[in-house]
Short mmCIF file of C-alpha atoms in Angstrom, two decimals:
data_model
loop_
_atom_site.label_atom_id
_atom_site.label_comp_id
_atom_site.label_asym_id
_atom_site.label_seq_id
_atom_site.Cartn_x
_atom_site.Cartn_y
_atom_site.Cartn_z
CA MET A 413 -34.20 1.45 13.84
CA HIS A 414 -37.37 1.08 15.92
CA PRO A 415 -40.04 3.78 16.11
CA PRO A 416 -40.01 5.82 19.31
CA HIS A 417 -42.97 5.40 21.64
CA ALA A 418 -43.00 8.84 23.26
CA ARG A 419 -44.73 11.74 21.50
CA PRO A 420 -42.34 14.70 21.08
CA GLN A 421 -43.08 17.71 23.27
CA PRO A 422 -41.97 21.21 22.30
CA GLN A 423 -39.38 23.02 24.41
CA PRO A 424 -37.37 26.22 24.01
CA LEU A 425 -34.79 25.86 21.30
CA PRO A 426 -31.10 26.28 22.07
CA PRO A 427 -29.14 28.20 19.41
CA ALA A 428 -28.17 25.92 16.54
CA THR A 429 -24.70 27.41 16.38
CA ARG A 430 -22.70 29.82 18.50
CA TRP A 431 -20.62 31.92 16.14
CA LEU A 432 -17.74 33.31 18.13
CA ALA A 433 -14.76 35.33 17.02
CA GLY A 434 -11.86 35.56 19.44
CA LEU A 435 -8.42 37.11 19.35
CA ALA A 436 -5.84 35.92 21.89
CA LEU A 437 -2.19 35.28 22.46
CA ALA A 438 -0.85 32.11 20.89
CA ALA A 439 0.33 30.96 24.31
CA ALA A 440 -3.25 30.64 25.56
CA LEU A 441 -3.87 27.23 24.08
CA ALA A 442 -5.60 25.02 26.65
CA PRO A 443 -9.34 25.46 27.32
CA ALA A 444 -9.95 27.03 30.72
CA ALA A 445 -13.27 25.26 31.31
CA PRO A 446 -14.31 21.60 31.15
CA ALA A 447 -15.29 20.26 27.74
CA ALA A 448 -18.88 21.13 26.87
CA THR A 449 -21.71 18.72 26.05
CA ALA A 450 -24.60 20.19 24.08
CA THR A 451 -27.54 19.32 21.82
CA TYR A 452 -28.14 21.33 18.65
CA ASN A 453 -31.37 21.48 16.68
CA VAL A 454 -30.44 21.45 12.98
CA SER A 455 -33.78 20.13 11.70
CA GLN A 456 -34.49 23.24 9.61
CA LEU A 457 -31.16 22.89 7.80
CA VAL A 458 -31.79 19.19 7.14
CA LEU A 459 -35.52 19.16 6.30
CA GLY A 460 -36.29 22.76 5.40
CA THR A 461 -38.78 23.08 8.28
CA GLN A 462 -38.02 23.78 11.93
CA GLU A 463 -39.10 21.12 14.42
CA PRO A 464 -39.17 21.66 18.16
CA LEU A 465 -36.45 19.77 19.95
CA PRO A 466 -38.04 16.70 21.60
CA GLU A 467 -37.79 16.33 25.33
CA GLY A 468 -34.79 14.30 26.42
CA THR A 469 -35.19 10.66 27.30
CA ALA A 470 -32.70 8.01 28.30
CA ARG A 471 -34.18 5.48 25.87
CA THR A 472 -32.64 5.37 22.40
CA TRP A 473 -32.56 2.92 19.50
CA PRO A 474 -29.32 2.38 17.57
CA CYS A 475 -29.35 2.86 13.84
CA GLY A 476 -28.43 -0.79 13.23
CA SER A 477 -28.97 -2.10 9.72
CA ALA A 478 -30.57 1.21 8.65
CA CYS A 479 -27.09 2.81 8.52
CA ARG A 480 -24.12 2.26 6.22
CA TYR A 481 -20.64 3.73 6.74
CA LEU A 482 -17.41 4.71 5.05
CA SER A 483 -14.21 6.44 6.13
CA VAL A 484 -11.48 8.04 3.99
CA THR A 485 -8.24 9.66 5.16
CA GLY A 486 -5.68 11.73 3.26
CA VAL A 487 -2.30 13.38 3.91
CA GLN A 488 0.31 15.34 1.99
CA MET A 489 3.58 17.03 2.96
CA ALA A 490 6.08 19.20 1.07
CA ASN A 491 9.25 21.12 1.83
CA GLY A 492 9.24 24.90 1.63
CA TYR A 493 6.54 27.50 2.08
CA GLY A 494 3.74 27.51 -0.49
CA SER A 495 0.01 27.66 -1.08
CA TRP A 496 -0.72 23.91 -1.00
CA PRO A 497 1.40 20.78 -0.56
CA GLY A 498 -0.09 18.86 -3.51
CA ALA A 499 -2.53 16.01 -4.10
CA TYR A 500 -3.47 13.88 -1.10
CA ALA A 501 -2.22 10.35 -0.62
CA GLN A 502 -5.41 8.54 0.34
CA ALA A 503 -6.45 5.50 2.36
CA GLY A 504 -9.88 3.91 2.00
CA TRP A 505 -10.20 4.94 -1.65
CA PRO A 506 -12.12 4.24 -3.84
CA ALA A 507 -14.78 4.62 -1.20
CA PHE A 508 -17.62 2.19 -0.65
CA TYR A 509 -20.27 1.94 2.06
CA SER A 510 -20.43 -0.97 4.49
CA ASN A 511 -22.89 -2.14 7.13
CA ILE A 512 -19.96 -2.31 9.59
CA ALA A 513 -18.67 0.96 11.04
CA PRO A 514 -14.98 1.18 9.98
CA LEU A 515 -11.94 2.25 11.97
CA TYR A 516 -9.94 5.26 10.84
CA ALA A 517 -7.20 4.31 8.35
CA SER A 518 -3.70 5.46 9.35
CA LEU A 519 -1.49 7.35 6.89
CA ASP A 520 1.93 9.00 7.14
CA ASP A 521 3.85 11.25 4.73
CA ALA A 522 7.22 12.00 6.37
CA LEU A 523 10.09 13.79 4.61
CA ALA A 524 13.78 13.45 5.44
CA LEU A 525 15.31 16.32 7.39
CA PRO A 526 18.53 17.91 6.14
CA ALA A 527 21.56 16.93 8.21
CA PRO A 528 22.82 19.59 10.66
CA PRO A 529 26.26 21.13 10.03
CA ALA A 530 29.21 18.98 10.99
CA GLY A 531 29.85 18.95 14.73
CA THR A 532 26.31 20.01 15.69
CA ALA A 533 23.07 18.24 16.61
CA TYR A 534 19.48 19.42 16.37
CA SER A 535 18.01 20.55 19.68
CA SER A 536 14.49 19.74 20.84
CA GLN A 537 13.80 22.48 23.37
CA PRO A 538 11.53 22.07 26.42
CA GLY A 539 7.93 22.96 25.69
CA GLY A 540 8.28 22.29 21.97
CA PRO A 541 6.58 19.62 19.86
CA GLY A 542 9.15 17.02 20.90
CA SER A 543 10.86 15.00 18.21
CA LEU A 544 11.49 16.94 15.01
CA HIS A 545 9.55 16.03 11.87
CA GLN A 546 8.46 17.29 8.49
CA ARG A 547 5.30 15.19 8.47
CA ALA A 548 1.57 14.95 7.80
CA GLN A 549 -0.22 11.96 9.30
CA VAL A 550 -3.41 10.32 10.49
CA ALA A 551 -2.53 7.95 13.32
CA PHE A 552 -5.11 5.60 14.83
CA SER A 553 -4.39 2.56 16.95
CA PRO A 554 -7.33 0.70 18.55
CA LEU A 555 -5.03 -0.19 21.45
CA GLY A 556 -2.82 1.96 23.65
CA THR A 557 -3.39 4.51 26.38
CA ASP A 558 -1.84 7.65 24.85
CA PRO A 559 -4.35 9.30 22.48
CA ALA A 560 -1.97 12.20 21.85
CA SER A 561 0.27 9.91 19.83
CA SER A 562 -1.89 6.94 18.80
CA ARG A 563 -5.26 8.53 17.98
CA GLN A 564 -4.77 11.89 16.29
CA MET A 565 -4.25 13.60 12.95
CA ALA A 566 -1.48 16.17 12.62
CA VAL A 567 0.87 18.25 10.51
CA GLN A 568 4.33 19.09 11.86
CA THR A 569 6.91 21.30 10.19
CA PHE A 570 10.66 21.66 10.58
CA ARG A 571 11.90 25.07 9.44
CA SER A 572 9.92 25.85 6.24
CA GLY A 573 7.28 23.38 5.16
CA ARG A 574 3.64 22.90 4.24
CA GLY A 575 1.28 20.01 4.81
CA ALA A 576 -2.33 18.91 5.23
CA SER A 577 -4.22 16.00 6.75
CA ALA A 578 -7.91 15.18 6.40
CA LEU A 579 -10.45 12.61 7.53
CA SER A 580 -13.97 12.07 6.21
CA TYR A 581 -16.43 9.81 8.05
CA ALA A 582 -19.79 9.34 6.31
CA VAL A 583 -23.03 7.66 7.39
CA GLN A 584 -25.91 6.86 5.04
CA ILE A 585 -29.19 6.83 6.97
CA HIS A 586 -31.91 4.72 5.31
CA THR A 587 -35.10 5.50 7.24
CA PRO A 588 -37.32 2.34 7.13
CA ALA A 589 -40.50 2.44 5.05
CA ASP A 590 -42.72 1.59 8.03
CA GLY A 591 -42.60 5.07 9.54
CA ALA A 592 -40.75 8.33 10.14
CA ARG A 593 -38.01 8.49 12.78
CA ARG A 594 -36.74 11.26 15.05
CA THR A 595 -33.01 10.93 14.28
CA TYR A 596 -29.86 12.16 16.01
CA LEU A 597 -26.14 12.25 15.28
CA LYS A 598 -23.82 12.15 18.30
CA PHE A 599 -20.04 12.52 18.14
CA GLN A 600 -17.07 13.36 20.29
CA VAL A 601 -15.78 16.83 19.42
CA PRO A 602 -12.04 16.66 18.62
CA THR A 603 -9.57 18.46 20.85
CA ARG A 604 -7.20 20.94 19.23
CA LEU A 605 -3.55 20.07 19.91
CA ARG A 606 -1.04 22.79 19.07
CA SER A 607 2.56 23.50 20.09
CA TRP A 608 5.81 24.91 18.75
CA GLN A 609 9.44 25.70 19.42
CA HIS A 610 11.19 28.64 17.78
CA ALA A 611 14.79 29.15 16.72
CA SER A 612 16.74 30.71 19.60
CA SER A 613 20.22 31.90 20.44
CA ILE A 614 22.19 33.44 23.31
CA GLY A 615 24.42 36.50 22.92
CA GLY A 616 24.28 40.28 23.16
CA PRO A 617 26.70 42.51 25.10
CA SER A 618 26.47 40.27 28.17
CA GLY A 619 26.90 37.10 26.18
CA ASN A 620 23.95 35.60 28.08
CA GLN A 621 20.98 37.41 26.56
CA PRO A 622 18.41 35.06 24.97
CA PHE A 623 17.13 35.87 21.46
CA THR A 624 14.26 34.25 19.54
CA THR A 625 13.67 34.23 15.80
CA TRP A 626 9.98 33.76 14.95
CA PRO A 627 8.68 32.42 11.62
CA GLU A 628 8.50 34.98 8.86
CA ARG A 629 5.06 33.66 7.87
CA LEU A 630 2.75 31.09 9.41
CA GLN A 631 -0.81 29.86 8.79
CA ALA A 632 -2.21 26.99 10.88
CA ARG A 633 -5.80 25.74 10.80
CA SER A 634 -7.86 22.98 12.41
CA THR A 635 -11.50 22.54 11.33
CA VAL A 636 -14.40 20.18 12.01
CA ASP A 637 -17.47 20.33 9.77
CA VAL A 638 -20.69 18.30 9.66
CA TYR A 639 -22.60 18.08 6.38
CA VAL A 640 -26.01 16.58 5.64
CA ASP A 641 -26.60 15.87 1.95
CA GLY A 642 -23.72 18.21 1.16
CA LEU A 643 -25.00 21.19 3.18
CA PRO A 644 -23.11 22.39 6.30
CA VAL A 645 -25.04 22.13 9.58
CA TRP A 646 -22.30 22.43 12.27
CA GLN A 647 -18.77 23.85 12.38
CA ALA A 648 -15.79 24.45 14.63
CA GLN A 649 -12.63 26.16 13.41
CA SER A 650 -9.39 27.39 14.98
CA LEU A 651 -6.71 29.41 13.19
CA ARG A 652 -3.24 30.59 14.20
CA LEU A 653 -1.77 33.28 11.96
CA ARG A 654 1.47 35.21 11.66
CA PRO A 655 1.33 37.37 8.51
CA GLN A 656 4.51 38.40 6.72
CA ARG A 657 3.77 42.08 7.41
CA TYR A 658 3.82 41.36 11.16
CA ASN A 659 6.45 43.20 13.19
CA SER A 660 9.31 40.70 13.42
CA SER A 661 9.92 41.62 17.07
CA ASN A 662 6.31 40.79 18.06
CA PRO A 663 6.32 37.36 19.76
CA ASP A 664 2.56 36.84 19.58
CA SER A 665 0.56 35.10 16.87
CA LEU A 666 -3.11 35.73 16.12
CA LEU A 667 -5.44 33.03 17.44
CA ILE A 668 -8.95 33.13 15.95
CA ASP A 669 -11.71 30.65 16.85
CA TRP A 670 -15.06 30.36 15.03
CA GLY A 671 -18.09 28.24 15.86
CA GLU A 672 -17.97 25.65 18.60
CA ALA A 673 -14.94 25.07 20.82
CA LEU A 674 -12.56 22.26 19.87
CA ASP A 675 -12.46 21.07 23.47
CA GLY A 676 -13.26 17.36 23.38
CA GLY A 677 -16.90 17.64 24.50
CA MET A 678 -19.86 15.69 23.11
CA ALA A 679 -22.17 17.16 20.47
CA THR A 680 -25.61 15.78 19.64
CA LEU A 681 -27.35 17.05 16.49
CA PHE A 682 -31.12 16.61 16.18
CA LEU A 683 -31.56 16.06 12.45
CA GLY A 684 -35.37 16.13 12.64
CA THR A 685 -38.04 13.55 11.95
CA LEU A 686 -36.76 11.87 8.81
CA PRO A 687 -39.57 10.74 6.46
CA ALA A 688 -40.29 7.04 6.00
CA GLY A 689 -38.28 5.50 3.16
CA SER A 690 -35.94 8.52 2.86
CA LEU A 691 -32.15 8.57 2.52
CA ARG A 692 -29.84 11.08 4.17
CA THR A 693 -26.03 11.20 4.06
CA VAL A 694 -24.22 12.69 7.06
CA VAL A 695 -20.49 13.43 6.74
CA LEU A 696 -18.09 14.47 9.50
CA VAL A 697 -14.95 16.11 8.05
CA LEU A 698 -11.79 16.83 10.09
CA ARG A 699 -8.91 18.84 8.61
CA ASN A 700 -5.49 20.22 9.59
CA ASP A 701 -3.29 22.36 7.41
CA LEU A 702 -0.08 24.18 8.24
CA ARG A 703 2.26 26.44 6.25
CA VAL A 704 5.44 27.83 7.80
CA ASP A 705 8.24 30.03 6.43
CA ALA A 706 11.06 29.83 9.00
CA PRO A 707 14.43 29.47 7.23
CA THR A 708 16.60 30.75 10.10
CA CYS A 709 18.35 28.42 12.56
CA HIS A 710 20.86 29.25 15.29
CA THR A 711 23.84 27.30 16.57
CA VAL A 712 24.67 27.65 20.27
CA ASN A 713 27.15 26.03 22.61
CA ASN A 714 25.45 24.64 25.70
CA ALA A 715 26.85 24.10 29.20
CA LEU A 716 28.17 20.66 28.26
CA GLY A 717 30.27 22.08 25.45
CA LEU A 718 28.03 20.64 22.72
CA ASP A 719 26.97 22.63 19.68
CA GLU A 720 23.17 22.70 19.30
CA ARG A 721 21.37 23.61 16.10
CA ARG A 722 18.10 25.30 17.07
CA CYS A 723 15.43 25.57 14.36
CA ASP A 724 11.71 26.34 14.24
CA SER A 725 9.24 23.45 14.58
CA GLU A 726 5.42 23.74 14.61
CA LEU A 727 2.66 21.23 15.35
CA GLU A 728 -1.03 21.51 14.37
CA ALA A 729 -3.17 18.52 15.38
CA LEU A 730 -6.65 17.24 16.26
CA SER A 731 -7.58 14.27 18.41
CA LEU A 732 -9.69 11.62 16.66
CA PRO A 733 -13.18 10.96 18.12
CA SER A 734 -12.86 7.55 19.80
CA ARG A 735 -14.18 5.52 22.70
CA SER A 736 -13.40 2.18 24.32
CA GLU A 737 -15.71 -0.27 26.09
CA ALA A 738 -15.34 -3.27 28.36
CA PRO A 739 -14.26 -6.02 28.33
CA PHE A 740 -11.46 -5.44 25.81
CA TYR A 741 -11.22 -1.62 25.81
CA ILE A 742 -10.52 -1.48 22.09
CA HIS A 743 -10.97 2.03 20.69
CA THR A 744 -13.54 2.60 17.94
CA PRO A 745 -14.79 5.85 16.34
CA ASP A 746 -17.10 7.82 18.62
CA ILE A 747 -19.63 8.76 15.93
CA THR A 748 -23.14 7.29 16.24
CA VAL A 749 -26.63 7.70 14.76
CA PHE A 750 -29.69 6.80 16.80
CA THR A 751 -33.45 7.43 17.06
CA ARG A 752 -35.37 8.45 20.14
#
């Protein structure tokens, strides 16, 4: 990294973190506004002293040989409702740092689905997660145009199940001995991806009344955390909850968001002026976990005379921060350290 030539000028500080608590219907999933791009001053959390945020400039210096990287992914899936699915299966372990920024390692833990009763077939209803799975995965392909399937981490349940997926991306910043550096971390904020289909039937006195059976219990969570030397400096978290004591006729889940919005924007963290010869470790951690208790399925006869087995399926996912550049447009992680 090269020393910056411009002297930092103080300016009003934006809030380091917006702590928001929201309660909404589970159907309100998509962000209503464009993804946000913001700069956060976390220098006090990193160095112990607050620095004014330097004035913006277009000129930056990449971290280059002053940075070393590692990436580890983990997944685990289990049948049935429970507190935790078990120990992670891991990729990129044991971990070691490299001068080359790694790609995310793909992992998949998929369980076999029980066969439907004789003469019936499972139904994937419109608006649901699509194909049915009992799966936890981290999926990253450098090629392809569909990030929803090729560059995401997710947990999906079929009836009752529990799973978790996690990704850790770490950067060691070795500030050169020839001088201090004003240092920044910039990353693409993941987008929360969430959908479901519930068990349904048709009946009642008219024979045409639709009925829906919601999960008896459900806990879904997507989180993004940034740590510097093990201390948290930035967070975004989204939860979807349906407690067991909930009224079974209530179709709504609780949706609670904390911290920044998981909307796919860009976040830049000003870490402060790192001392000459110092070492800092920055870690970006992404996590999904999902627990569902939904044992009830329904069998209905559709207009074609086919018996359909309709069961609950839930999806909790995060997009993976990635970007592509000419001339090959190969996707790489969108997590960078630079000085200014």
